[in-house]
Coordinates of C-alpha atoms in Angstrom, one line a residue:
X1335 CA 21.0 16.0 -8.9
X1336 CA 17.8 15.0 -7.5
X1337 CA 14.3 16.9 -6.8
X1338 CA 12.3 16.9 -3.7
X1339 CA 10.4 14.6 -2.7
X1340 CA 7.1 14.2 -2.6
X1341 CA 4.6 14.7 -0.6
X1342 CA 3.9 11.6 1.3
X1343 CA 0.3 12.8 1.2
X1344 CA -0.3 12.4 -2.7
X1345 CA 0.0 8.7 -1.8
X1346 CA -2.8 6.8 -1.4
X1347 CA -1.3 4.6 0.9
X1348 CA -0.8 6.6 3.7
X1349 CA 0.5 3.9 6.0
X1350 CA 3.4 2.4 4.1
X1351 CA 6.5 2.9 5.8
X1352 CA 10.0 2.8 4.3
X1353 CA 12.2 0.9 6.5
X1354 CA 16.4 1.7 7.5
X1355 CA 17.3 -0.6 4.9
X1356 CA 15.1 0.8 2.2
X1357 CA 16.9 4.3 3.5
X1358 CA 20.3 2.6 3.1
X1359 CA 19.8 1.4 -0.2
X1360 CA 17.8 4.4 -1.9
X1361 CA 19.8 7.1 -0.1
X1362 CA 22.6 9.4 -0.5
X1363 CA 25.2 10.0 2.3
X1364 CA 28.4 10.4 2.3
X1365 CA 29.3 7.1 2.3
X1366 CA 28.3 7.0 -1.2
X1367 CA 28.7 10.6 -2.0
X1368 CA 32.4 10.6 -1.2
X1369 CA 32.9 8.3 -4.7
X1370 CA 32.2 7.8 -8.1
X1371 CA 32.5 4.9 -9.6
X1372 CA 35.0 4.3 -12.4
X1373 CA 35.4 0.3 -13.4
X1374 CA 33.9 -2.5 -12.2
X1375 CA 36.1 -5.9 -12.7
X1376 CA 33.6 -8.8 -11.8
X1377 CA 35.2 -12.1 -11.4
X1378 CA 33.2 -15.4 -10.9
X1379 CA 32.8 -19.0 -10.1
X1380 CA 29.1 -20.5 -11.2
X1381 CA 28.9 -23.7 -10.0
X1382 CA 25.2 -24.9 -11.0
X1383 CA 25.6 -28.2 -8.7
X1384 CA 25.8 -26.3 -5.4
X1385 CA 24.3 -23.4 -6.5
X1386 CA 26.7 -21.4 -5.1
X1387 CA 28.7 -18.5 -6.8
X1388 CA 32.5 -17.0 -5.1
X1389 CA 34.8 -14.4 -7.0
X1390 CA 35.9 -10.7 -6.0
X1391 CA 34.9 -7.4 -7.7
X1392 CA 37.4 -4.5 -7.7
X1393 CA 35.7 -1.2 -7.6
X1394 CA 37.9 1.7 -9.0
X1395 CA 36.6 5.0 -8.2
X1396 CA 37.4 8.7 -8.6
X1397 CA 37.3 10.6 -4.8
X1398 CA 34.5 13.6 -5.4
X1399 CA 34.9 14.6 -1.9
X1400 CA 36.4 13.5 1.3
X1401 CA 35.7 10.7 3.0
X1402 CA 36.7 7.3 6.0
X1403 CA 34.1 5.1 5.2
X1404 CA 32.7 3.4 2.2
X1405 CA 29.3 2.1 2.1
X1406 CA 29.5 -1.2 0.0
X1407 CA 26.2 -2.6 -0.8
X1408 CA 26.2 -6.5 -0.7
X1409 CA 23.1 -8.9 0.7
X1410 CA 23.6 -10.0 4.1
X1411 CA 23.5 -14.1 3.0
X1412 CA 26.3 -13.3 1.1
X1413 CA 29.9 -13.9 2.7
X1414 CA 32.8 -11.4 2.7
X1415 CA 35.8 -13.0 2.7
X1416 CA 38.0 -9.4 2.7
X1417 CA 37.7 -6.2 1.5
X1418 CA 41.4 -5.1 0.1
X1419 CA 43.0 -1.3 -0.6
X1420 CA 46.9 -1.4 -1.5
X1421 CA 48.1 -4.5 -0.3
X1422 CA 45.4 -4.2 3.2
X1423 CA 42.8 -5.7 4.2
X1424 CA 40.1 -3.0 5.3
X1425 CA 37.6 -3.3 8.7
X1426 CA 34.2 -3.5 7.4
X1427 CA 30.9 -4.0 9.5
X1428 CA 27.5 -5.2 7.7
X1429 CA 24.0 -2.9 8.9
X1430 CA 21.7 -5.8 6.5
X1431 CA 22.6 -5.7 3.3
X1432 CA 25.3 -2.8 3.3
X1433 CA 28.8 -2.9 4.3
X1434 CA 30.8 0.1 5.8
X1435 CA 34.1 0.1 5.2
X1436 CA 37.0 2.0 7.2
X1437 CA 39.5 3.4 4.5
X1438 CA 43.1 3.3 6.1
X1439 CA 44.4 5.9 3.9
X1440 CA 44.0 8.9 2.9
X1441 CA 41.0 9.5 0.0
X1442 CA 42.1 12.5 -1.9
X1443 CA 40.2 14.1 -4.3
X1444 CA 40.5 13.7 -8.1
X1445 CA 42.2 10.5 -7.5
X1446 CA 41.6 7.1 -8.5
X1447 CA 41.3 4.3 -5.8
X1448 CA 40.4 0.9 -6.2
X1449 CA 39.0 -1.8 -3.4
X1450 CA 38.6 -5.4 -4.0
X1451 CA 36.0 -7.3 -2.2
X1452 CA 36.2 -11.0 -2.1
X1453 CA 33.1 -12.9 -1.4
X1454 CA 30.8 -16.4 -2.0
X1455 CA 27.5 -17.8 -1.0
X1456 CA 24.4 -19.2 -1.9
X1457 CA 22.4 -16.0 -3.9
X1458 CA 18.6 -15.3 -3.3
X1459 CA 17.0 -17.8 -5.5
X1460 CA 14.2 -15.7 -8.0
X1461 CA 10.6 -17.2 -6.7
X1462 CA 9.1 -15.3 -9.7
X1463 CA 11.3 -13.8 -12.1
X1464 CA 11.6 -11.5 -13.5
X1465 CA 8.9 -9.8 -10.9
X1466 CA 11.4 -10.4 -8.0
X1467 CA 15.0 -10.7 -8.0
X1468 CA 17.5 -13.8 -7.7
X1469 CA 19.3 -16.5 -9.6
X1470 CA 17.6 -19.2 -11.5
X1471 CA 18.9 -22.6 -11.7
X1472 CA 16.8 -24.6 -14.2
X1473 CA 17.6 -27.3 -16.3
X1474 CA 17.3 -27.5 -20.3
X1475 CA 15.1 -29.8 -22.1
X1476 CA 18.1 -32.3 -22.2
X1477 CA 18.9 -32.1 -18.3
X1478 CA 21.7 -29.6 -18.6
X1479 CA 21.9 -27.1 -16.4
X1480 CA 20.7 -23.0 -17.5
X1481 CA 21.5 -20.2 -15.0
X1482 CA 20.2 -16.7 -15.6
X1483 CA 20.0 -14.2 -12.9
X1484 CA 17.2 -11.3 -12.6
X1485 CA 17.2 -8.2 -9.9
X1486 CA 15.7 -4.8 -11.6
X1487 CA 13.5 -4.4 -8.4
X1488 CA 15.6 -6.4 -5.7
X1489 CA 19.3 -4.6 -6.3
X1490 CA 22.3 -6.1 -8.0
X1491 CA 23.5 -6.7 -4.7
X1492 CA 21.6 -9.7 -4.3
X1493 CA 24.9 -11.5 -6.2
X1494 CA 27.4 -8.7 -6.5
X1495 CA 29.1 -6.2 -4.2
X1496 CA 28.6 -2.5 -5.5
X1497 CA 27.4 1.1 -5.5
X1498 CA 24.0 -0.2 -5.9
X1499 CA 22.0 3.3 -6.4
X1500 CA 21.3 3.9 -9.6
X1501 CA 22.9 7.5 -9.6
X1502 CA 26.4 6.0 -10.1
X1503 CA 27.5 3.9 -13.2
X1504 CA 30.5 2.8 -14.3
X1505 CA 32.2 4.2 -17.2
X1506 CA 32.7 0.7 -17.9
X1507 CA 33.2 -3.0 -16.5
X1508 CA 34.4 -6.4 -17.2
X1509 CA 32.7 -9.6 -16.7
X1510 CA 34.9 -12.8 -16.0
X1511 CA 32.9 -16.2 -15.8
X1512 CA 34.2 -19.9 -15.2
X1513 CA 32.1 -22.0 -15.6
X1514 CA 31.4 -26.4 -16.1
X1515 CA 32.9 -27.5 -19.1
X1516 CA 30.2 -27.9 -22.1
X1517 CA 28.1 -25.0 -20.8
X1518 CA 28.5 -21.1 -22.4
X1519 CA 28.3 -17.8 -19.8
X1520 CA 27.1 -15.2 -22.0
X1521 CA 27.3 -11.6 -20.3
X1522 CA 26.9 -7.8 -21.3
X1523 CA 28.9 -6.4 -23.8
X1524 CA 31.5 -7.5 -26.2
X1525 CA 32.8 -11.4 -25.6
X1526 CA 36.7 -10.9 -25.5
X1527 CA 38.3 -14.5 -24.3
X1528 CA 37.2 -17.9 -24.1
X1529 CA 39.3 -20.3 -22.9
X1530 CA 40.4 -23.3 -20.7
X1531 CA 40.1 -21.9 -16.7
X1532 CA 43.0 -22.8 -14.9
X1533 CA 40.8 -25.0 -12.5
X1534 CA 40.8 -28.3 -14.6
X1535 CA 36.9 -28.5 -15.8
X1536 CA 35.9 -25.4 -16.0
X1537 CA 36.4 -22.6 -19.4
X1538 CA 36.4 -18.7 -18.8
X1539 CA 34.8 -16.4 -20.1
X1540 CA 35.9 -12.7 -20.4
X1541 CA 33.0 -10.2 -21.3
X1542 CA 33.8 -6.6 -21.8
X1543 CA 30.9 -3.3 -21.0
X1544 CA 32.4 -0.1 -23.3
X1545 CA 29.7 2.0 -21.5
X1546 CA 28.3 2.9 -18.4
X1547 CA 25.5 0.6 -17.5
X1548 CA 23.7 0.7 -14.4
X1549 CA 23.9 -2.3 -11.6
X1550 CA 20.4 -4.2 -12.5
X1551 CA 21.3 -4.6 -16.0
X1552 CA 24.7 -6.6 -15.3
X1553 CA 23.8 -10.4 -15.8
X1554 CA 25.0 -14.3 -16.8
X1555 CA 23.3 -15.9 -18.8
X1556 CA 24.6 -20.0 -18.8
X1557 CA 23.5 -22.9 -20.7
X1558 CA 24.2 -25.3 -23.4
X1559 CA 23.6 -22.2 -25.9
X1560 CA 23.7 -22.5 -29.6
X1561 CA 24.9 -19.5 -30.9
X1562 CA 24.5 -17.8 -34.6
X1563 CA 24.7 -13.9 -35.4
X1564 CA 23.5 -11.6 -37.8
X1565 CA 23.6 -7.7 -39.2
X1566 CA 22.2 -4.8 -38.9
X1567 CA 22.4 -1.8 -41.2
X1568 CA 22.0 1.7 -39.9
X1569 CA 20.2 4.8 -42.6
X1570 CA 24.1 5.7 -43.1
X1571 CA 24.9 2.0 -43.7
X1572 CA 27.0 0.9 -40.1
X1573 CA 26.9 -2.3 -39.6
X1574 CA 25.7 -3.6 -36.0
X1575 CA 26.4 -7.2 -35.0
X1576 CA 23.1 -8.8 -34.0
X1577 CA 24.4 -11.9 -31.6
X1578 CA 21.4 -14.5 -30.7
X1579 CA 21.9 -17.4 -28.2
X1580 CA 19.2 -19.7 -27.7
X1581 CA 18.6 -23.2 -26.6
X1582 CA 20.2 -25.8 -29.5
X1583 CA 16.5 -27.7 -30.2
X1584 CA 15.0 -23.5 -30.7
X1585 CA 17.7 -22.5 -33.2
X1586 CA 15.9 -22.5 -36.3
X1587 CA 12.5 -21.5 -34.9
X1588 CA 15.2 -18.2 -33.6
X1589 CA 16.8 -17.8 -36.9
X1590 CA 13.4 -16.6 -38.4
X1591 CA 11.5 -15.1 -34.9
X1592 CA 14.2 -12.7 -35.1
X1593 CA 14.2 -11.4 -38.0
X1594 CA 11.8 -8.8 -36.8
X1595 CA 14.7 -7.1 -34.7
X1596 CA 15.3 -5.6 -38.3
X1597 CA 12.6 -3.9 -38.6
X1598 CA 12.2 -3.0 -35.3
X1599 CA 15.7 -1.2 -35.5
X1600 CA 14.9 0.4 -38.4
X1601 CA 11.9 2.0 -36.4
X1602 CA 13.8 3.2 -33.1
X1603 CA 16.6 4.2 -35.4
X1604 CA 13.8 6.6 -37.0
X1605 CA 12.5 7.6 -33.7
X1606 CA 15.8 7.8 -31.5
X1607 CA 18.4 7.8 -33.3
X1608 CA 21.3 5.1 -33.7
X1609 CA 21.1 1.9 -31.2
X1610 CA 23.1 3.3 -28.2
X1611 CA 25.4 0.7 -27.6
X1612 CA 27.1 0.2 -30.9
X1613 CA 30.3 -1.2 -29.8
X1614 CA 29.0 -3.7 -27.9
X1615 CA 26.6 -4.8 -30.4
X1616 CA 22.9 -5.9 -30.0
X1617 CA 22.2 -9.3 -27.8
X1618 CA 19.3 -12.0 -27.7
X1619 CA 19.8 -14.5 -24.8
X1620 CA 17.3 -17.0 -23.9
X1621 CA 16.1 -17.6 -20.9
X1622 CA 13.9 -19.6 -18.4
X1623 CA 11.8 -16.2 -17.6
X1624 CA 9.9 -14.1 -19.3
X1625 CA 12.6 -11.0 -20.2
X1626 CA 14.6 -8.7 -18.8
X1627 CA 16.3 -5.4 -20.7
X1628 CA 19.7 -6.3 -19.3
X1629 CA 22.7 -3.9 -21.9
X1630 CA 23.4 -5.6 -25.0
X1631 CA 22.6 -8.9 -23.5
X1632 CA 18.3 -8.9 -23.2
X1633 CA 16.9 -11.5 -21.6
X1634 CA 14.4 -13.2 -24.1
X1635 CA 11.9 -16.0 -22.7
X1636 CA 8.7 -15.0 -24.7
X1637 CA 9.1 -18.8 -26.5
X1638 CA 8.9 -17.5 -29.8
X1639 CA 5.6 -15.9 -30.0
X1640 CA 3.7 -12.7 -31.5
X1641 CA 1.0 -10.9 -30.0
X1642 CA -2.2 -11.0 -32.1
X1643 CA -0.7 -7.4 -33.3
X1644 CA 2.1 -9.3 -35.2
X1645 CA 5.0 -8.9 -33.1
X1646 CA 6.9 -10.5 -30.3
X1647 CA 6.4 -8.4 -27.2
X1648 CA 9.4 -9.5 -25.4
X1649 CA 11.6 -8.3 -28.3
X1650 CA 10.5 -4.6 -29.3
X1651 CA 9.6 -3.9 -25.4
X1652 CA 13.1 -4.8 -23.8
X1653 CA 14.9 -3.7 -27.0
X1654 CA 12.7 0.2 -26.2
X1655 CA 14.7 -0.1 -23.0
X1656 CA 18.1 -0.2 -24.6
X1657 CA 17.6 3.8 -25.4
X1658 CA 15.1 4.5 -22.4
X1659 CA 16.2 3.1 -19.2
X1660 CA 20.0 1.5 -20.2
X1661 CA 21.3 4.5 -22.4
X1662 CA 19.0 7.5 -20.8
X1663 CA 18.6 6.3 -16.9
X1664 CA 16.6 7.7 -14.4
X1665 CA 19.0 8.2 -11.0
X1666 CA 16.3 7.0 -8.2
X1667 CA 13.8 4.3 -7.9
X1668 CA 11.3 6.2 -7.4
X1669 CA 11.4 8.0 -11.0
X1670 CA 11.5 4.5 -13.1
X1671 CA 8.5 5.7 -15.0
X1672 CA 11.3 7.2 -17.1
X1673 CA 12.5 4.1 -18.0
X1674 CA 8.9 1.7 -18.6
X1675 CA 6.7 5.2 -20.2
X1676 CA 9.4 5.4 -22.9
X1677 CA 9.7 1.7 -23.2
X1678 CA 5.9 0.9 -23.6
X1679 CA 5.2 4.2 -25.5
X1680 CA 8.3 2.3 -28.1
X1681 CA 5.4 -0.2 -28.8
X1682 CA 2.9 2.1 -29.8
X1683 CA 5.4 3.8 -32.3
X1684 CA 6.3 0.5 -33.5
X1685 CA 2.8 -0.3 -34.4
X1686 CA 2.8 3.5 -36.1
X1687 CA 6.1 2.7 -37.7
X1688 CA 5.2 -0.6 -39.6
X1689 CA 1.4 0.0 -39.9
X1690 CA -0.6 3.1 -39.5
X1691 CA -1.6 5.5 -36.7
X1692 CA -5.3 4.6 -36.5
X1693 CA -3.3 0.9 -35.9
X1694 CA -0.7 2.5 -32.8
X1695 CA -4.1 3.9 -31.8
X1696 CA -5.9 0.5 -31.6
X1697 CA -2.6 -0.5 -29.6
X1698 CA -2.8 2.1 -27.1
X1699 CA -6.3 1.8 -26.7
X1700 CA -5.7 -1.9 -25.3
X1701 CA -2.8 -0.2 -23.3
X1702 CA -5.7 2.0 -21.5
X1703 CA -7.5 -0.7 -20.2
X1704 CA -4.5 -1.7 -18.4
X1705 CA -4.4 1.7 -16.3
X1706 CA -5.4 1.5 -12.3
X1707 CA -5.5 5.3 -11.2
X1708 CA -4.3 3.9 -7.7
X1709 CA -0.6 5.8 -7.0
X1710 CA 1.5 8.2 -8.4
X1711 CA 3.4 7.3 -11.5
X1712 CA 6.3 9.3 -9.6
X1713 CA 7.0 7.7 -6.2
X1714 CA 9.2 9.1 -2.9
X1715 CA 12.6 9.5 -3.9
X1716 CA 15.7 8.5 -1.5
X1717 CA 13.9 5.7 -0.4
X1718 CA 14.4 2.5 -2.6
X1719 CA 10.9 2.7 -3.9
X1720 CA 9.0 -0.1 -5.4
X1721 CA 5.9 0.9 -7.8
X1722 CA 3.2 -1.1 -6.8
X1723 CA 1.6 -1.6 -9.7
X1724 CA 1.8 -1.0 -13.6
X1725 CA 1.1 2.5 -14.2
X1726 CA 4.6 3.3 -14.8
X1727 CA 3.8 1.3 -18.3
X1728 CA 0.8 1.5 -19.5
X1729 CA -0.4 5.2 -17.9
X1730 CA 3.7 6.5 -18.5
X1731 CA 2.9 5.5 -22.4
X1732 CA -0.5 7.4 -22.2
X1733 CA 1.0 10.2 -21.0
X1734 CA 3.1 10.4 -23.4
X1735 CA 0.9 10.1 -26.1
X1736 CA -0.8 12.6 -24.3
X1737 CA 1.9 15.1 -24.9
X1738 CA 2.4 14.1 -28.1
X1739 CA -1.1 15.5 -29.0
X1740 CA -0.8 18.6 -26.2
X1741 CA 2.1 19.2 -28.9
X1742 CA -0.1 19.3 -31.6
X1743 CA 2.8 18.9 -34.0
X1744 CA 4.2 16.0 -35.0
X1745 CA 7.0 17.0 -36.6
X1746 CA 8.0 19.3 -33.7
X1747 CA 7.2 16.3 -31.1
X1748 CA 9.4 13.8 -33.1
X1749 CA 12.2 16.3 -33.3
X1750 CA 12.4 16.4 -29.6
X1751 CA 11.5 13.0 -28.7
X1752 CA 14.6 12.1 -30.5
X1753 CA 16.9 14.9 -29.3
X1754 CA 15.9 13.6 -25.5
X1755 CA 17.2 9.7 -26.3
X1756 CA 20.3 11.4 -28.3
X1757 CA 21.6 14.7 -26.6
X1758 CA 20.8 12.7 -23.4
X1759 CA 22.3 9.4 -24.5
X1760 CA 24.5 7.8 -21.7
X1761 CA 23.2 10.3 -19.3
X1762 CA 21.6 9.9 -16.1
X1763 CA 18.1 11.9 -15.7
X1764 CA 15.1 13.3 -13.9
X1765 CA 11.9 13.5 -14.2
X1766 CA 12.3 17.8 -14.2
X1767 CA 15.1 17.3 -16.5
X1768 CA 13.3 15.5 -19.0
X1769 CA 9.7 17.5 -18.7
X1770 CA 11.9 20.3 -19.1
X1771 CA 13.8 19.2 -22.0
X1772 CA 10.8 18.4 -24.3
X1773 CA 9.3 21.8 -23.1
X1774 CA 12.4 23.5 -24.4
X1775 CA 12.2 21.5 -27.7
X1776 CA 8.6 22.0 -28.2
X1777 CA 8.2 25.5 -27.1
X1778 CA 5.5 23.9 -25.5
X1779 CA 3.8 24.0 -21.8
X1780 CA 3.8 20.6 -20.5
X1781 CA 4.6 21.0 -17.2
X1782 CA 1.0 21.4 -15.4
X1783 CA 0.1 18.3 -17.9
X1784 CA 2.8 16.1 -17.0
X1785 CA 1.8 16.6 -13.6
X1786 CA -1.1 15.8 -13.7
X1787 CA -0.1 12.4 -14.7
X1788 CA 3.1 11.7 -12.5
X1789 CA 2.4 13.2 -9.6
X1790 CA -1.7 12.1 -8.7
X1791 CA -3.5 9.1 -9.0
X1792 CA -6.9 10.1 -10.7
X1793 CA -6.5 11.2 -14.6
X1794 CA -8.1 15.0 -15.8
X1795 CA -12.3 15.6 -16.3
X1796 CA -13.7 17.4 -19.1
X1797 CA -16.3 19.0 -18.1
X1798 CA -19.3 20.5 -20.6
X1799 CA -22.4 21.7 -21.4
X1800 CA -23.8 22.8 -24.3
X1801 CA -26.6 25.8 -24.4
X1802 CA -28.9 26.6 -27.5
X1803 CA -29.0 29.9 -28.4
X1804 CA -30.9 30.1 -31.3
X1805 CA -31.6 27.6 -34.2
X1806 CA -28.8 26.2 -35.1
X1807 CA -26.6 28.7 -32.6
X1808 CA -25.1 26.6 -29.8
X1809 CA -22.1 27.6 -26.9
X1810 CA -20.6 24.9 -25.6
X1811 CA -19.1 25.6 -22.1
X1812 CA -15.6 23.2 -21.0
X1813 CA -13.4 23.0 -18.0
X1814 CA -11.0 20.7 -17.0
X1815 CA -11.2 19.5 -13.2
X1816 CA -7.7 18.6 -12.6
X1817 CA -5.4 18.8 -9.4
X1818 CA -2.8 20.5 -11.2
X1819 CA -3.0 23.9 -11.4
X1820 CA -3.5 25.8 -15.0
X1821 CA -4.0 22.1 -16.6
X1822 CA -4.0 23.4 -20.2
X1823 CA -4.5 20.0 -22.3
X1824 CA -6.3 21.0 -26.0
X1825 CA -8.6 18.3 -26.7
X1826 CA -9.8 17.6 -30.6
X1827 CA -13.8 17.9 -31.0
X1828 CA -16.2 17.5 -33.5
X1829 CA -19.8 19.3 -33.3
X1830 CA -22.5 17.7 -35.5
X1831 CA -21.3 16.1 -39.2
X1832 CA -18.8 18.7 -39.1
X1833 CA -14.7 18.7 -39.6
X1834 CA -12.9 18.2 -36.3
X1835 CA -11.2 21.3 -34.9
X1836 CA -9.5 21.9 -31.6
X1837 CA -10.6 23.8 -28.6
X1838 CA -8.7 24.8 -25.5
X1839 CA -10.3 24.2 -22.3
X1840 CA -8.8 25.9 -18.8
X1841 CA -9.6 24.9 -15.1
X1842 CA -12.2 27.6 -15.5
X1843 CA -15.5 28.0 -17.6
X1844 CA -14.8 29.2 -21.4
X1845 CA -16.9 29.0 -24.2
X1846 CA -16.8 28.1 -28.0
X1847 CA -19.7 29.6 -30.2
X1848 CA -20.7 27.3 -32.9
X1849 CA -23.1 26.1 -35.5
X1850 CA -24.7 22.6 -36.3
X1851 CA -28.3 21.3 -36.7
X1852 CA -28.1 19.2 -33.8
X1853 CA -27.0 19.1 -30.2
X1854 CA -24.5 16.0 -30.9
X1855 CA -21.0 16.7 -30.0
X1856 CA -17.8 14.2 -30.1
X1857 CA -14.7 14.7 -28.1
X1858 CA -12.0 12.5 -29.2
X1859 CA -10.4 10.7 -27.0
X1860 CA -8.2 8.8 -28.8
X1861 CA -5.7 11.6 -28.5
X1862 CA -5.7 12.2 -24.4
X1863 CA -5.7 10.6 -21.3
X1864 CA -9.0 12.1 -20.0
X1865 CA -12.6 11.3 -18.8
X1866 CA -15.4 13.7 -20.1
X1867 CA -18.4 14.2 -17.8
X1868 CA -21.6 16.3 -19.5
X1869 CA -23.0 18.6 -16.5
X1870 CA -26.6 19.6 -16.5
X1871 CA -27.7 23.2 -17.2
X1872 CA -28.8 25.1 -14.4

C-alpha cells in the first residue's frame, strides 16, 4: 500500500530524529496490520465546567490476518477504565500514547470483532488551534460556554481511543454527545436524535458518519448555536442540505456570508464532480479558531470576511478538502501534500471559475510568494511526519498548475483532474498512485516533473543564451538544470513582438532557430514553477 521511503538525505535537515513514539504512531506492524476497521461507536460526556470528557468507543473490525495483540492508540493523560471483548475485560499495557492489548480469544480471519474501551480525563488543551491539536473551551460573547476540538497534526488520539493511522477508516461511525442543558453538540454527519440524556441536565445528541472518514476529521462542535439551513442544487438537479450553525448575535451576518457556498459548489461540482458526501449533507459550524476541514461538519472561524479577491478563504479552502483530503485521502503523514496541493490549487480554480484565468493567475501569483524551497513537499513515510512549513500549500498548488500547463491541454487536464476526485472518491491514495493516475489520463509524462517538486527542495533553472547568426537570424540555446532526471517541462516563449509559441527544453543543450529584429525574448512564467537564469556566451 505504501512506497519507500525516502531518502533521509533529500532532507535538508539532516539531524531531525524521529522518536519511538513517532514510530508507534506513523507505523505499520502487526498490531495494526492484523485489523481493519469496520465502525466506530463514539459515546461522550462534555462537561465544559471541569473540562473533562469520559465515554467508551467500540471499535468493530474485520480480522485481515492473525493476530494476540492490538495496538490501540490513546494519549497517555488519558485514563483507561477497561478495555472489553465478549463479556471480558482485556490486559492492556500503555508504551506513551498507545495501548497493547492481549486478545483472549481467538482472531479469525474474515470475521467481525468488536472491543470497547472505556476511558475519561482532562484532553490536551489546543495552545494554538488549529496549528496544534487539543480541545478548546472558550466562552461566547454572552458567557456560555463553546467547545470545539482540533488535531489534524496531533492525532485524534489526543480525545479518542482508535486506529489512529490514516491508512484505516471506518466504513462508518456514530457520534453520541451529552451534553449541559441549553447548549447544542453538533458532530459529523447526519444529526439522528436529540433528546433528554438520562442523567437529569444534560440532552443527547446522536450524529451519524455514512462514509469512511479518517480519525482527524471526527469533531464536537458545542455552543449556544443558532441553527438555519439551506439548498443546494446539483447540474442534474439533487438537492444537498446546506446546514449552518453559528453563534445567535452572527446569524444574519451568516445567512448572507454564505451564500457564496453556492457558487462555490457550482465550481467544484464543474471541476470534481458531485460533493462527496451527499448523504450526510454539507456543514458550516462556527468556531473559536480559524477553520478546520473536519467531514460534513467544517470548522468555520474566518468571522465573516472576504479576502480582497472577493471570497471567504476559510469557506472555499476547507470546503476544497471535502473532495481532496476527506473523500480522496492520502494513507501517511508524510504524503499530506495530497490533501493541502489539491485543496489550495481549489482556490485558484475558483478564481478561474467565477472570474477569468489571467484573474486565478493573479491568485497564484500571490500564492508564489508564499513558497520557501526549504524541504520536500513529500516527507519520510512510517514515521508520523510533521511538514515544517507550508509548501505542501502553496508550492503543492504550483505544482499543480504546473502540470496543468506540462499538459498543455486543458480539456485533457480537466478530464483527468476530475476522474482522480471521482474514480478515486472514498479511496485512500499515494502519491505514485495519483502521479500515475493523471499520467494515464493525460497520456502525458509527469513523472520526472512531479518529482522535481515533491521530492527536492530547490524548484527547476532554465537556462539560455541566445546567439546571432545573421541579421535578424538568432538560436536560442535552453536547458533545464533540475535534480530529476529527464525533467521535460515545455515552457511558453515569446521572441521579439512576436505570437507566443512553445519550446521544449531537456537537461541537455538544444536549440530553437528563429527570427526577430531584436535580441529580446520573454519566457512566461505564469504557466510554471521555474527560475530562468541567462548564461553568457563563451
Amino acid at each position: 500500500m505504501f512506497c519507500s521511503l525516502i531518502s533521509f538525505a533529500q532532507q535538508p535537515d539532516s539531524t531531525y530524529r524521529f522518536t519511538r513514539q513517532d514510530s508507534l504512531r506513523g507505523g505499520q506492524r502487526s498490531e495494526r496490520t492484523g485489523y481493519d476497521v469496520t465502525f466506530y461507536d463514539l459515546n461522550l460526556n462534555v462537561n465544559p465546567a471541569t473540562r473533562t470528557i469520559d465515554g467508551s468507543n467500540t471499535i468493530r473490525y474485520r480480522v485481515k490476518e492473525p493476530f494476540r495483540r492490538m495496538q490501540i492508540d490513546l494519549f497517555g493523560n488519558m485514563q483507561i477504565a477497561a478495555i472489553m471483548q465478549n463479556g471480558q475485560k482485556l490486559p492492556f499495557k500503555r508504551d506513551g500514547n498507545a495501548v497493547f492489548v492481549d486478545m483472549k480469544d481467538a482472531q479469525p480471519v474474515g470475521q467481525l470483532r468488536e472491543v470497547k474501551v472505556t476511558y475519561s480525563g482532562s484532553p490536551q488543551v489546543a495552545k494554538n488551534p488549529p496549528w496544534d491539536g487539543g480541545f478548546v473551551w472558550r466562552q461566547d460573547p454572552n458567557g456560555k460556554p463553546w467547545v470545539t476540538v482540533t488535531c489534524q497534526s496531533t492525532g485524534a488520539s489526543l480525545w479518542w481511543p482508535c486506529k489512529d493511522h490514516p491508512s484505516d477508516e471506518p466504513d462508518s461511525m456514530r457520534i453520541t454527545c451529552r451534553v449541559p442543558n441549553g447548549l447544542t453538540c453538533v458532530s459529523n454527519g447526519t444529526l439522528q436524535t436529540r433528546r433528554p440524556a438520562r442523567t437529569a441536565g444534560q440532552t443527547e445528541f446522536i450524529w451519524t458518519v455514512r462514509y469512511p472518514i479518517n480519525t482527524y476529521n471526527v469533531t464536537l462542535n458545542i455552543a449556544n448555536y443558532a441553527y438555519f439551513k439551506d439548498e443546494y442544487r446539483s447540474l442534474d438537479r439533487q438537492a444537498l442540505p446546506l446546514n449552518y450553525y453559528v453563534l445567535p448575535h452572527n446569524l444574519e451576518k451568516a445567512k448572507s456570508h454564505f451564500e457564496q457556498v453556492k457558487a462555490m459548489l457550482d465550481c467544484y461540482e464543474k471541476y470534481f464532480g458531485k460533493f462527496p458526501f451527499w448523504r450526510d449533507g454539507y456543514k458550516l459550524v462556527e468556531t473559536p479558531y480559524w477553520g478546520m476541514e473536519h467531514q460534513t461538519a467544517i470548522a468555520y472561524g474566518n468571522n465573516y470576511r472576504n479576502t480582497p479577491f472577493g471570497f471567504d478563504f476559510i469557506i472555499i479552502h476547507e470546503s476544497g478538502h471535502e473532495y481532496f483530503g476527506n473523500s480522496l485521502s492520502a494513507g501517511d503523514s508524510g504524503e499530506m501534500w495530497i490533501h493541502e496541493a489539491f485543496a489550495t490549487y481549489a482556490e485558484a480554480l475558483y478564481m478561474e471559475c467565477t472570474h477569468s484565468i489571467p484573474k486565478a493567475i493573479e491568485y497564484l501569483n500571490v500564492q508564489r510568494k508564499l513558497i520557501k524551497n526549504q524541504y520536500p513537499m513529500l516527507g519520510p513515510l512510517g514515521v508520523n511526519y510533521q511538514h515544517k512549513d507550508t509548501d505542501i500549500y502553496y508550492k503543492g498548488s504550483w505544482m499543480l498548475h504546473t502540470l496543468r500547463h506540462a499538459v498543455d491541454n486543458d480539456n485533457v487536464w480537466f478530464k483527468a483532474l476530475k476522474a482522480l476526485a471521482t474514480e478515486k472518491k472514498l479511496s485512500i491514495v499515494t502519491t505514485d498512485e495519483v502521479i500515475d493516475f493523471l499520467e494515464l489520463k493525460t497520456q502525458v509524462d509527469l513523472q520526472s516533473i512531479a518529482d522535481q517538486y515533491l521530492k527536492y527542495t530547490g524548484i527547476p533553472v532554465l537556462e539560455y543564451k541566445v546567439l546571432a547568426k545573421s541579421d535578424k537570424q538568432w538560436e536560442v540555446r535552453h536547458r533545464w538544470v533540475a535534480d530529476t532526471e529527464g525533467f521535460n517541462l515545455p515552457v511558453k516563449v515569446r521572441f521579439g513582438f512576436g505570437e507566443w509559441q512553445t519550446i521544449y527544453p531537456k537537461t541537455e543543450w538544444s536549440a530553437t532557430n528563429v527570427k526577430f529584429s531584436s535580441g529580446w525574448i520573454n519566457f512566461n512564467t505564469d504557466y510554471g514553477l521555474f527560475n530562468i537564469r541567462q548564461v553568457r556566451l563563451e
